[in-house]
Amino acid sequence: ADGMAQMNGVGEDVKSLTIGFIGAGNMAQAMITGWLSAGILSPSQIWCSAPTDRSVVAVKKLGVNTTTSNKDCAQTNKIVVLAMKPHILPIALEDILPVITSDHLVLSVVAGVKLSTLEKRFPDGTRVIRLATAGTTCAVREAATVFSVGKCATRADSALVETLMSAFGTCAELKESLISAASAHITPGHMLLAVAAMADGGVLCGLPRHVAQTLAAQTMIGVGKLILETNKNPGVVGPGSLPQTALVPLLHLGSYVGEGRDLFSWRSYH
């Protein structure tokens, strides 16, 4: 997605804001990489905090501001992104709660943590938005993101989040009750399994591994683009394609990779 093209009405707001990540792990690095690659934010607009200097080494290579103080990061930036494992959240909240005010917009990508849980901890009036996305695909700007707004979040907050997250893929607002279901669809693991099965099938036919994997990955990209651009039902197999009956093994997740490998090998066609 073209991040600059997505900014429209809130473009000036995006150019002037600063964002502070509490957490400097894979998710923070992927989101930051996506935004910088899209050109929607500059390194000077982004802060990232983690407990030790060693923890911020990787993210510092992206050129952003870093600190070992979660409190300072939250105090410096009015948009705060909670980007850590769920078991780290209570510790991080203790650090930042003294400086969080109703002027803050808090974005949470912490898996499984509900809006109500966060809103109870923050001061009254704090705007909170819960997001679900896949860090691995944010970095290459092909992510799918969903979000749900808290009771104090505004329409402008929603528009800002949509602008930011659309910079590296698609973005949709959902009721919070649907976030968990959406998260299961966002997880790249399903697609990786399919690509692995297709690649293994190619190798069984004699293709070099790198060729088989490239063919499988490119086909996945093409099919995804076709569905997004035409809105066609992916369950409808076109003329000349692999018969639908041959896809039955893929529905049995317990033997997905093994049978999928055989399915996509030359032997399955003969």
C-alpha atoms as a PDB file:
ATOM      1  CA  ALA A   1       0.000   0.000   0.000  1.00  0.00           C
ATOM      2  CA  ASP A   2       1.137   3.566  -0.617  1.00  0.00           C
ATOM      3  CA  GLY A   3       1.328   5.146   2.822  1.00  0.00           C
ATOM      4  CA  MET A   4       1.506   8.709   1.537  1.00  0.00           C
ATOM      5  CA  ALA A   5      -1.593   8.176  -0.606  1.00  0.00           C
ATOM      6  CA  GLN A   6      -3.515   6.934   2.406  1.00  0.00           C
ATOM      7  CA  MET A   7      -3.019  10.059   4.521  1.00  0.00           C
ATOM      8  CA  ASN A   8      -5.577  12.384   2.870  1.00  0.00           C
ATOM      9  CA  GLY A   9      -7.493  14.402   5.505  1.00  0.00           C
ATOM     10  CA  VAL A  10      -5.253  13.542   8.443  1.00  0.00           C
ATOM     11  CA  GLY A  11      -1.990  13.935   6.555  1.00  0.00           C
ATOM     12  CA  GLU A  12      -0.796  16.983   8.432  1.00  0.00           C
ATOM     13  CA  ASP A  13      -1.586  15.294  11.746  1.00  0.00           C
ATOM     14  CA  VAL A  14       0.573  12.330  10.746  1.00  0.00           C
ATOM     15  CA  LYS A  15       3.470  14.550   9.757  1.00  0.00           C
ATOM     16  CA  SER A  16       3.459  16.360  13.087  1.00  0.00           C
ATOM     17  CA  LEU A  17       2.857  13.520  15.537  1.00  0.00           C
ATOM     18  CA  THR A  18       5.345  11.443  17.478  1.00  0.00           C
ATOM     19  CA  ILE A  19       4.835   7.828  18.528  1.00  0.00           C
ATOM     20  CA  GLY A  20       6.411   6.002  21.451  1.00  0.00           C
ATOM     21  CA  PHE A  21       6.728   2.202  21.497  1.00  0.00           C
ATOM     22  CA  ILE A  22       6.828   0.536  24.875  1.00  0.00           C
ATOM     23  CA  GLY A  23       8.737  -2.554  23.843  1.00  0.00           C
ATOM     24  CA  ALA A  24      11.461  -2.924  21.212  1.00  0.00           C
ATOM     25  CA  GLY A  25      10.912  -6.512  20.083  1.00  0.00           C
ATOM     26  CA  ASN A  26       9.913  -8.049  16.772  1.00  0.00           C
ATOM     27  CA  MET A  27       6.478  -6.397  16.594  1.00  0.00           C
ATOM     28  CA  ALA A  28       7.822  -2.904  17.235  1.00  0.00           C
ATOM     29  CA  GLN A  29      10.644  -3.395  14.754  1.00  0.00           C
ATOM     30  CA  ALA A  30       8.281  -4.689  12.056  1.00  0.00           C
ATOM     31  CA  MET A  31       5.763  -1.858  12.449  1.00  0.00           C
ATOM     32  CA  ILE A  32       8.495   0.773  12.484  1.00  0.00           C
ATOM     33  CA  THR A  33      10.133  -0.768   9.414  1.00  0.00           C
ATOM     34  CA  GLY A  34       6.801  -0.696   7.593  1.00  0.00           C
ATOM     35  CA  TRP A  35       6.135   2.946   8.408  1.00  0.00           C
ATOM     36  CA  LEU A  36       9.624   4.072   7.481  1.00  0.00           C
ATOM     37  CA  SER A  37       9.522   2.099   4.240  1.00  0.00           C
ATOM     38  CA  ALA A  38       6.154   3.641   3.355  1.00  0.00           C
ATOM     39  CA  GLY A  39       7.481   7.136   4.092  1.00  0.00           C
ATOM     40  CA  ILE A  40       4.511   7.950   6.292  1.00  0.00           C
ATOM     41  CA  LEU A  41       6.720   8.616   9.324  1.00  0.00           C
ATOM     42  CA  SER A  42      10.347   9.670   9.707  1.00  0.00           C
ATOM     43  CA  PRO A  43      12.768   8.147  12.229  1.00  0.00           C
ATOM     44  CA  SER A  44      12.734  11.353  14.281  1.00  0.00           C
ATOM     45  CA  GLN A  45       9.000  10.892  14.901  1.00  0.00           C
ATOM     46  CA  ILE A  46       9.423   7.502  16.543  1.00  0.00           C
ATOM     47  CA  TRP A  47      10.615   6.576  20.023  1.00  0.00           C
ATOM     48  CA  CYS A  48      11.172   3.101  21.392  1.00  0.00           C
ATOM     49  CA  SER A  49      11.857   1.974  24.959  1.00  0.00           C
ATOM     50  CA  ALA A  50      13.120  -1.270  26.470  1.00  0.00           C
ATOM     51  CA  PRO A  51      14.681  -2.141  29.837  1.00  0.00           C
ATOM     52  CA  THR A  52      18.333  -2.320  28.737  1.00  0.00           C
ATOM     53  CA  ASP A  53      20.642  -0.847  26.112  1.00  0.00           C
ATOM     54  CA  ARG A  54      21.053  -4.320  24.687  1.00  0.00           C
ATOM     55  CA  SER A  55      17.280  -4.563  24.160  1.00  0.00           C
ATOM     56  CA  VAL A  56      17.200  -1.503  21.888  1.00  0.00           C
ATOM     57  CA  VAL A  57      20.227  -2.355  19.730  1.00  0.00           C
ATOM     58  CA  ALA A  58      18.165  -3.774  16.858  1.00  0.00           C
ATOM     59  CA  VAL A  59      15.601  -0.991  16.727  1.00  0.00           C
ATOM     60  CA  LYS A  60      18.295   1.686  17.076  1.00  0.00           C
ATOM     61  CA  LYS A  61      19.667   0.519  13.707  1.00  0.00           C
ATOM     62  CA  LEU A  62      16.455   1.857  12.149  1.00  0.00           C
ATOM     63  CA  GLY A  63      17.491   5.365  13.162  1.00  0.00           C
ATOM     64  CA  VAL A  64      14.702   6.004  15.663  1.00  0.00           C
ATOM     65  CA  ASN A  65      15.010   7.523  19.125  1.00  0.00           C
ATOM     66  CA  THR A  66      15.597   5.007  21.910  1.00  0.00           C
ATOM     67  CA  THR A  67      15.538   5.020  25.696  1.00  0.00           C
ATOM     68  CA  THR A  68      15.704   2.512  28.522  1.00  0.00           C
ATOM     69  CA  SER A  69      12.936   4.350  30.400  1.00  0.00           C
ATOM     70  CA  ASN A  70       9.349   3.364  29.607  1.00  0.00           C
ATOM     71  CA  LYS A  71       8.202   6.317  31.680  1.00  0.00           C
ATOM     72  CA  ASP A  72      10.225   8.819  29.632  1.00  0.00           C
ATOM     73  CA  CYS A  73       8.978   7.303  26.386  1.00  0.00           C
ATOM     74  CA  ALA A  74       5.340   7.665  27.449  1.00  0.00           C
ATOM     75  CA  GLN A  75       5.879  11.154  28.799  1.00  0.00           C
ATOM     76  CA  THR A  76       7.549  12.337  25.590  1.00  0.00           C
ATOM     77  CA  ASN A  77       4.891  11.005  23.201  1.00  0.00           C
ATOM     78  CA  LYS A  78       1.121  11.466  23.252  1.00  0.00           C
ATOM     79  CA  ILE A  79       0.643   8.348  21.143  1.00  0.00           C
ATOM     80  CA  VAL A  80       1.884   5.266  22.966  1.00  0.00           C
ATOM     81  CA  VAL A  81       2.053   1.779  21.439  1.00  0.00           C
ATOM     82  CA  LEU A  82       2.057  -1.147  23.867  1.00  0.00           C
ATOM     83  CA  ALA A  83       4.161  -3.717  22.016  1.00  0.00           C
ATOM     84  CA  MET A  84       5.223  -6.469  24.368  1.00  0.00           C
ATOM     85  CA  LYS A  85       4.338 -10.018  25.398  1.00  0.00           C
ATOM     86  CA  PRO A  86       1.239 -10.263  27.619  1.00  0.00           C
ATOM     87  CA  HIS A  87       3.216 -11.318  30.690  1.00  0.00           C
ATOM     88  CA  ILE A  88       5.356  -8.161  30.442  1.00  0.00           C
ATOM     89  CA  LEU A  89       2.352  -5.820  30.277  1.00  0.00           C
ATOM     90  CA  PRO A  90       1.792  -5.432  34.059  1.00  0.00           C
ATOM     91  CA  ILE A  91       5.413  -4.362  34.546  1.00  0.00           C
ATOM     92  CA  ALA A  92       5.256  -1.890  31.663  1.00  0.00           C
ATOM     93  CA  LEU A  93       1.992  -0.408  32.944  1.00  0.00           C
ATOM     94  CA  GLU A  94       3.527   0.227  36.355  1.00  0.00           C
ATOM     95  CA  ASP A  95       6.256   2.191  34.611  1.00  0.00           C
ATOM     96  CA  ILE A  96       4.027   4.409  32.478  1.00  0.00           C
ATOM     97  CA  LEU A  97       0.848   4.874  34.542  1.00  0.00           C
ATOM     98  CA  PRO A  98       2.234   7.859  36.523  1.00  0.00           C
ATOM     99  CA  VAL A  99       2.616   9.891  33.319  1.00  0.00           C
ATOM    100  CA  ILE A 100      -0.381   8.743  31.247  1.00  0.00           C
ATOM    101  CA  THR A 101      -3.101  11.391  30.976  1.00  0.00           C
ATOM    102  CA  SER A 102      -6.389  11.832  29.150  1.00  0.00           C
ATOM    103  CA  ASP A 103      -4.374  13.520  26.396  1.00  0.00           C
ATOM    104  CA  HIS A 104      -2.767  10.203  25.467  1.00  0.00           C
ATOM    105  CA  LEU A 105      -3.900   7.835  22.758  1.00  0.00           C
ATOM    106  CA  VAL A 106      -2.830   4.313  23.703  1.00  0.00           C
ATOM    107  CA  LEU A 107      -2.590   1.671  20.962  1.00  0.00           C
ATOM    108  CA  SER A 108      -2.249  -1.905  22.144  1.00  0.00           C
ATOM    109  CA  VAL A 109      -0.948  -4.800  20.067  1.00  0.00           C
ATOM    110  CA  VAL A 110      -0.633  -7.010  23.148  1.00  0.00           C
ATOM    111  CA  ALA A 111      -2.250 -10.328  22.259  1.00  0.00           C
ATOM    112  CA  GLY A 112      -5.413 -11.276  24.113  1.00  0.00           C
ATOM    113  CA  VAL A 113      -5.696  -8.176  26.308  1.00  0.00           C
ATOM    114  CA  LYS A 114      -9.159  -6.605  26.160  1.00  0.00           C
ATOM    115  CA  LEU A 115      -9.967  -2.926  26.003  1.00  0.00           C
ATOM    116  CA  SER A 116     -11.796  -3.062  29.323  1.00  0.00           C
ATOM    117  CA  THR A 117      -8.679  -4.440  31.030  1.00  0.00           C
ATOM    118  CA  LEU A 118      -6.593  -1.535  29.797  1.00  0.00           C
ATOM    119  CA  GLU A 119      -9.223   1.132  30.392  1.00  0.00           C
ATOM    120  CA  LYS A 120      -9.539   0.099  34.049  1.00  0.00           C
ATOM    121  CA  ARG A 121      -5.833   0.749  34.552  1.00  0.00           C
ATOM    122  CA  PHE A 122      -5.565   4.091  32.789  1.00  0.00           C
ATOM    123  CA  PRO A 123      -6.936   7.466  33.978  1.00  0.00           C
ATOM    124  CA  ASP A 124     -10.526   8.325  33.065  1.00  0.00           C
ATOM    125  CA  GLY A 125     -10.768   9.703  29.544  1.00  0.00           C
ATOM    126  CA  THR A 126      -7.679   7.920  28.197  1.00  0.00           C
ATOM    127  CA  ARG A 127      -8.320   6.914  24.597  1.00  0.00           C
ATOM    128  CA  VAL A 128      -7.458   3.274  23.980  1.00  0.00           C
ATOM    129  CA  ILE A 129      -7.505   1.286  20.737  1.00  0.00           C
ATOM    130  CA  ARG A 130      -6.796  -2.428  20.456  1.00  0.00           C
ATOM    131  CA  LEU A 131      -5.061  -3.718  17.335  1.00  0.00           C
ATOM    132  CA  ALA A 132      -4.311  -7.129  15.890  1.00  0.00           C
ATOM    133  CA  THR A 133      -1.772  -7.510  13.105  1.00  0.00           C
ATOM    134  CA  ALA A 134       1.096  -9.770  12.030  1.00  0.00           C
ATOM    135  CA  GLY A 135       4.502  -8.268  12.570  1.00  0.00           C
ATOM    136  CA  THR A 136       6.202 -10.444   9.982  1.00  0.00           C
ATOM    137  CA  THR A 137       4.060  -8.973   7.210  1.00  0.00           C
ATOM    138  CA  CYS A 138       4.121  -5.372   8.498  1.00  0.00           C
ATOM    139  CA  ALA A 139       7.798  -5.129   7.653  1.00  0.00           C
ATOM    140  CA  VAL A 140       7.157  -5.925   3.971  1.00  0.00           C
ATOM    141  CA  ARG A 141       4.055  -3.711   3.849  1.00  0.00           C
ATOM    142  CA  GLU A 142       1.617  -6.525   3.138  1.00  0.00           C
ATOM    143  CA  ALA A 143      -0.060  -6.852   6.538  1.00  0.00           C
ATOM    144  CA  ALA A 144      -3.706  -7.306   7.419  1.00  0.00           C
ATOM    145  CA  THR A 145      -4.746  -5.319  10.485  1.00  0.00           C
ATOM    146  CA  VAL A 146      -7.963  -5.053  12.467  1.00  0.00           C
ATOM    147  CA  PHE A 147      -8.703  -2.733  15.346  1.00  0.00           C
ATOM    148  CA  SER A 148     -11.385  -1.959  17.888  1.00  0.00           C
ATOM    149  CA  VAL A 149     -11.871   1.357  19.671  1.00  0.00           C
ATOM    150  CA  GLY A 150     -12.359   1.943  23.372  1.00  0.00           C
ATOM    151  CA  LYS A 151     -15.178   3.963  24.892  1.00  0.00           C
ATOM    152  CA  CYS A 152     -13.226   7.232  24.911  1.00  0.00           C
ATOM    153  CA  ALA A 153     -11.567   6.972  21.508  1.00  0.00           C
ATOM    154  CA  THR A 154     -12.796   9.457  18.914  1.00  0.00           C
ATOM    155  CA  ARG A 155     -13.562   9.223  15.215  1.00  0.00           C
ATOM    156  CA  ALA A 156     -10.380  11.180  14.592  1.00  0.00           C
ATOM    157  CA  ASP A 157      -8.448   8.530  16.531  1.00  0.00           C
ATOM    158  CA  SER A 158      -9.969   5.799  14.358  1.00  0.00           C
ATOM    159  CA  ALA A 159      -9.094   7.715  11.192  1.00  0.00           C
ATOM    160  CA  LEU A 160      -5.530   8.192  12.378  1.00  0.00           C
ATOM    161  CA  VAL A 161      -5.099   4.501  13.191  1.00  0.00           C
ATOM    162  CA  GLU A 162      -6.540   3.499   9.831  1.00  0.00           C
ATOM    163  CA  THR A 163      -4.131   5.851   8.076  1.00  0.00           C
ATOM    164  CA  LEU A 164      -1.129   4.550   9.973  1.00  0.00           C
ATOM    165  CA  MET A 165      -1.942   0.864   9.638  1.00  0.00           C
ATOM    166  CA  SER A 166      -3.017   1.130   5.990  1.00  0.00           C
ATOM    167  CA  ALA A 167       0.496   2.334   5.215  1.00  0.00           C
ATOM    168  CA  PHE A 168       1.652  -1.281   5.318  1.00  0.00           C
ATOM    169  CA  GLY A 169      -1.389  -3.222   4.152  1.00  0.00           C
ATOM    170  CA  THR A 170      -5.136  -3.422   4.676  1.00  0.00           C
ATOM    171  CA  CYS A 171      -6.942  -2.217   7.771  1.00  0.00           C
ATOM    172  CA  ALA A 172     -10.483  -2.636   9.070  1.00  0.00           C
ATOM    173  CA  GLU A 173     -12.361  -1.607  12.203  1.00  0.00           C
ATOM    174  CA  LEU A 174     -14.308  -4.354  13.980  1.00  0.00           C
ATOM    175  CA  LYS A 175     -16.316  -4.917  17.122  1.00  0.00           C
ATOM    176  CA  GLU A 176     -13.984  -6.164  19.822  1.00  0.00           C
ATOM    177  CA  SER A 177     -15.907  -9.430  20.053  1.00  0.00           C
ATOM    178  CA  LEU A 178     -14.596 -10.264  16.564  1.00  0.00           C
ATOM    179  CA  ILE A 179     -10.944  -9.436  17.170  1.00  0.00           C
ATOM    180  CA  SER A 180      -9.983 -12.954  18.259  1.00  0.00           C
ATOM    181  CA  ALA A 181     -11.614 -14.520  15.206  1.00  0.00           C
ATOM    182  CA  ALA A 182      -9.908 -12.000  12.943  1.00  0.00           C
ATOM    183  CA  SER A 183      -6.561 -12.635  14.626  1.00  0.00           C
ATOM    184  CA  ALA A 184      -6.750 -16.284  13.618  1.00  0.00           C
ATOM    185  CA  HIS A 185      -7.117 -15.239   9.964  1.00  0.00           C
ATOM    186  CA  ILE A 186      -4.294 -12.707  10.174  1.00  0.00           C
ATOM    187  CA  THR A 187      -1.752 -15.238  11.431  1.00  0.00           C
ATOM    188  CA  PRO A 188       0.681 -15.997   8.566  1.00  0.00           C
ATOM    189  CA  GLY A 189       1.220 -19.572   9.765  1.00  0.00           C
ATOM    190  CA  HIS A 190      -1.631 -20.946   7.664  1.00  0.00           C
ATOM    191  CA  MET A 191      -0.224 -19.444   4.480  1.00  0.00           C
ATOM    192  CA  LEU A 192       3.308 -20.541   5.336  1.00  0.00           C
ATOM    193  CA  LEU A 193       2.092 -24.115   5.705  1.00  0.00           C
ATOM    194  CA  ALA A 194       0.439 -23.968   2.298  1.00  0.00           C
ATOM    195  CA  VAL A 195       3.571 -22.560   0.664  1.00  0.00           C
ATOM    196  CA  ALA A 196       5.697 -25.207   2.389  1.00  0.00           C
ATOM    197  CA  ALA A 197       3.397 -27.972   1.125  1.00  0.00           C
ATOM    198  CA  MET A 198       3.482 -26.626  -2.431  1.00  0.00           C
ATOM    199  CA  ALA A 199       7.265 -26.224  -2.331  1.00  0.00           C
ATOM    200  CA  ASP A 200       7.760 -29.747  -0.979  1.00  0.00           C
ATOM    201  CA  GLY A 201       5.590 -31.086  -3.777  1.00  0.00           C
ATOM    202  CA  GLY A 202       7.777 -29.315  -6.313  1.00  0.00           C
ATOM    203  CA  VAL A 203      10.907 -30.764  -4.770  1.00  0.00           C
ATOM    204  CA  LEU A 204       9.388 -34.248  -5.022  1.00  0.00           C
ATOM    205  CA  CYS A 205       8.994 -33.587  -8.750  1.00  0.00           C
ATOM    206  CA  GLY A 206      12.660 -32.678  -9.049  1.00  0.00           C
ATOM    207  CA  LEU A 207      12.487 -28.884  -8.830  1.00  0.00           C
ATOM    208  CA  PRO A 208      15.314 -27.140  -6.968  1.00  0.00           C
ATOM    209  CA  ARG A 209      14.124 -26.014  -3.524  1.00  0.00           C
ATOM    210  CA  HIS A 210      14.581 -22.303  -4.220  1.00  0.00           C
ATOM    211  CA  VAL A 211      12.628 -22.548  -7.486  1.00  0.00           C
ATOM    212  CA  ALA A 212       9.775 -24.523  -5.927  1.00  0.00           C
ATOM    213  CA  GLN A 213       9.534 -22.106  -3.011  1.00  0.00           C
ATOM    214  CA  THR A 214       9.593 -19.032  -5.271  1.00  0.00           C
ATOM    215  CA  LEU A 215       6.873 -20.459  -7.517  1.00  0.00           C
ATOM    216  CA  ALA A 216       4.694 -21.274  -4.518  1.00  0.00           C
ATOM    217  CA  ALA A 217       5.188 -17.886  -2.870  1.00  0.00           C
ATOM    218  CA  GLN A 218       4.560 -15.943  -6.087  1.00  0.00           C
ATOM    219  CA  THR A 219       1.396 -17.941  -6.747  1.00  0.00           C
ATOM    220  CA  MET A 220       0.213 -17.089  -3.227  1.00  0.00           C
ATOM    221  CA  ILE A 221       0.827 -13.393  -3.928  1.00  0.00           C
ATOM    222  CA  GLY A 222      -1.003 -13.583  -7.256  1.00  0.00           C
ATOM    223  CA  VAL A 223      -4.032 -15.350  -5.816  1.00  0.00           C
ATOM    224  CA  GLY A 224      -4.236 -12.874  -2.955  1.00  0.00           C
ATOM    225  CA  LYS A 225      -4.047  -9.930  -5.337  1.00  0.00           C
ATOM    226  CA  LEU A 226      -6.703 -11.470  -7.581  1.00  0.00           C
ATOM    227  CA  ILE A 227      -9.107 -11.892  -4.668  1.00  0.00           C
ATOM    228  CA  LEU A 228      -8.516  -8.381  -3.338  1.00  0.00           C
ATOM    229  CA  GLU A 229      -8.859  -6.676  -6.717  1.00  0.00           C
ATOM    230  CA  THR A 230     -11.801  -8.667  -8.108  1.00  0.00           C
ATOM    231  CA  ASN A 231     -13.567  -9.722  -4.905  1.00  0.00           C
ATOM    232  CA  LYS A 232     -13.947 -13.185  -6.384  1.00  0.00           C
ATOM    233  CA  ASN A 233     -14.922 -16.092  -4.170  1.00  0.00           C
ATOM    234  CA  PRO A 234     -11.673 -18.008  -3.539  1.00  0.00           C
ATOM    235  CA  GLY A 235     -13.712 -21.218  -3.214  1.00  0.00           C
ATOM    236  CA  VAL A 236     -14.574 -21.127  -6.914  1.00  0.00           C
ATOM    237  CA  VAL A 237     -11.931 -22.979  -8.881  1.00  0.00           C
ATOM    238  CA  GLY A 238     -11.625 -21.872 -12.474  1.00  0.00           C
ATOM    239  CA  PRO A 239     -11.548 -24.113 -15.593  1.00  0.00           C
ATOM    240  CA  GLY A 240      -8.329 -26.055 -15.932  1.00  0.00           C
ATOM    241  CA  SER A 241      -7.432 -25.662 -12.269  1.00  0.00           C
ATOM    242  CA  LEU A 242      -6.827 -28.464  -9.849  1.00  0.00           C
ATOM    243  CA  PRO A 243     -10.213 -30.183  -9.269  1.00  0.00           C
ATOM    244  CA  GLN A 244     -11.952 -29.180  -6.071  1.00  0.00           C
ATOM    245  CA  THR A 245     -12.135 -32.823  -4.999  1.00  0.00           C
ATOM    246  CA  ALA A 246      -8.352 -32.917  -4.956  1.00  0.00           C
ATOM    247  CA  LEU A 247      -8.299 -30.165  -2.349  1.00  0.00           C
ATOM    248  CA  VAL A 248     -10.020 -32.319   0.263  1.00  0.00           C
ATOM    249  CA  PRO A 249      -6.733 -33.332   1.946  1.00  0.00           C
ATOM    250  CA  LEU A 250      -6.053 -29.676   2.741  1.00  0.00           C
ATOM    251  CA  LEU A 251      -9.170 -29.569   4.883  1.00  0.00           C
ATOM    252  CA  HIS A 252      -7.703 -32.112   7.271  1.00  0.00           C
ATOM    253  CA  LEU A 253      -5.345 -29.911   9.240  1.00  0.00           C
ATOM    254  CA  GLY A 254      -3.837 -32.806  11.185  1.00  0.00           C
ATOM    255  CA  SER A 255      -2.175 -34.160   8.034  1.00  0.00           C
ATOM    256  CA  TYR A 256      -2.036 -30.826   6.233  1.00  0.00           C
ATOM    257  CA  VAL A 257       1.619 -30.637   5.318  1.00  0.00           C
ATOM    258  CA  GLY A 258       2.144 -34.304   4.495  1.00  0.00           C
ATOM    259  CA  GLU A 259      -0.911 -34.724   2.305  1.00  0.00           C
ATOM    260  CA  GLY A 260      -0.558 -31.200   0.931  1.00  0.00           C
ATOM    261  CA  ARG A 261       2.964 -32.048  -0.179  1.00  0.00           C
ATOM    262  CA  ASP A 262       1.656 -35.058  -2.080  1.00  0.00           C
ATOM    263  CA  LEU A 263      -1.249 -33.027  -3.451  1.00  0.00           C
ATOM    264  CA  PHE A 264       1.033 -30.441  -5.009  1.00  0.00           C
ATOM    265  CA  SER A 265       3.510 -32.948  -6.365  1.00  0.00           C
ATOM    266  CA  TRP A 266       3.467 -34.177  -9.979  1.00  0.00           C
ATOM    267  CA  ARG A 267       2.196 -37.553  -8.808  1.00  0.00           C
ATOM    268  CA  SER A 268      -1.135 -36.049  -7.755  1.00  0.00           C
ATOM    269  CA  TYR A 269      -1.974 -35.263 -11.364  1.00  0.00           C
ATOM    270  CA  HIS A 270      -1.382 -38.770 -12.667  1.00  0.00           C
END
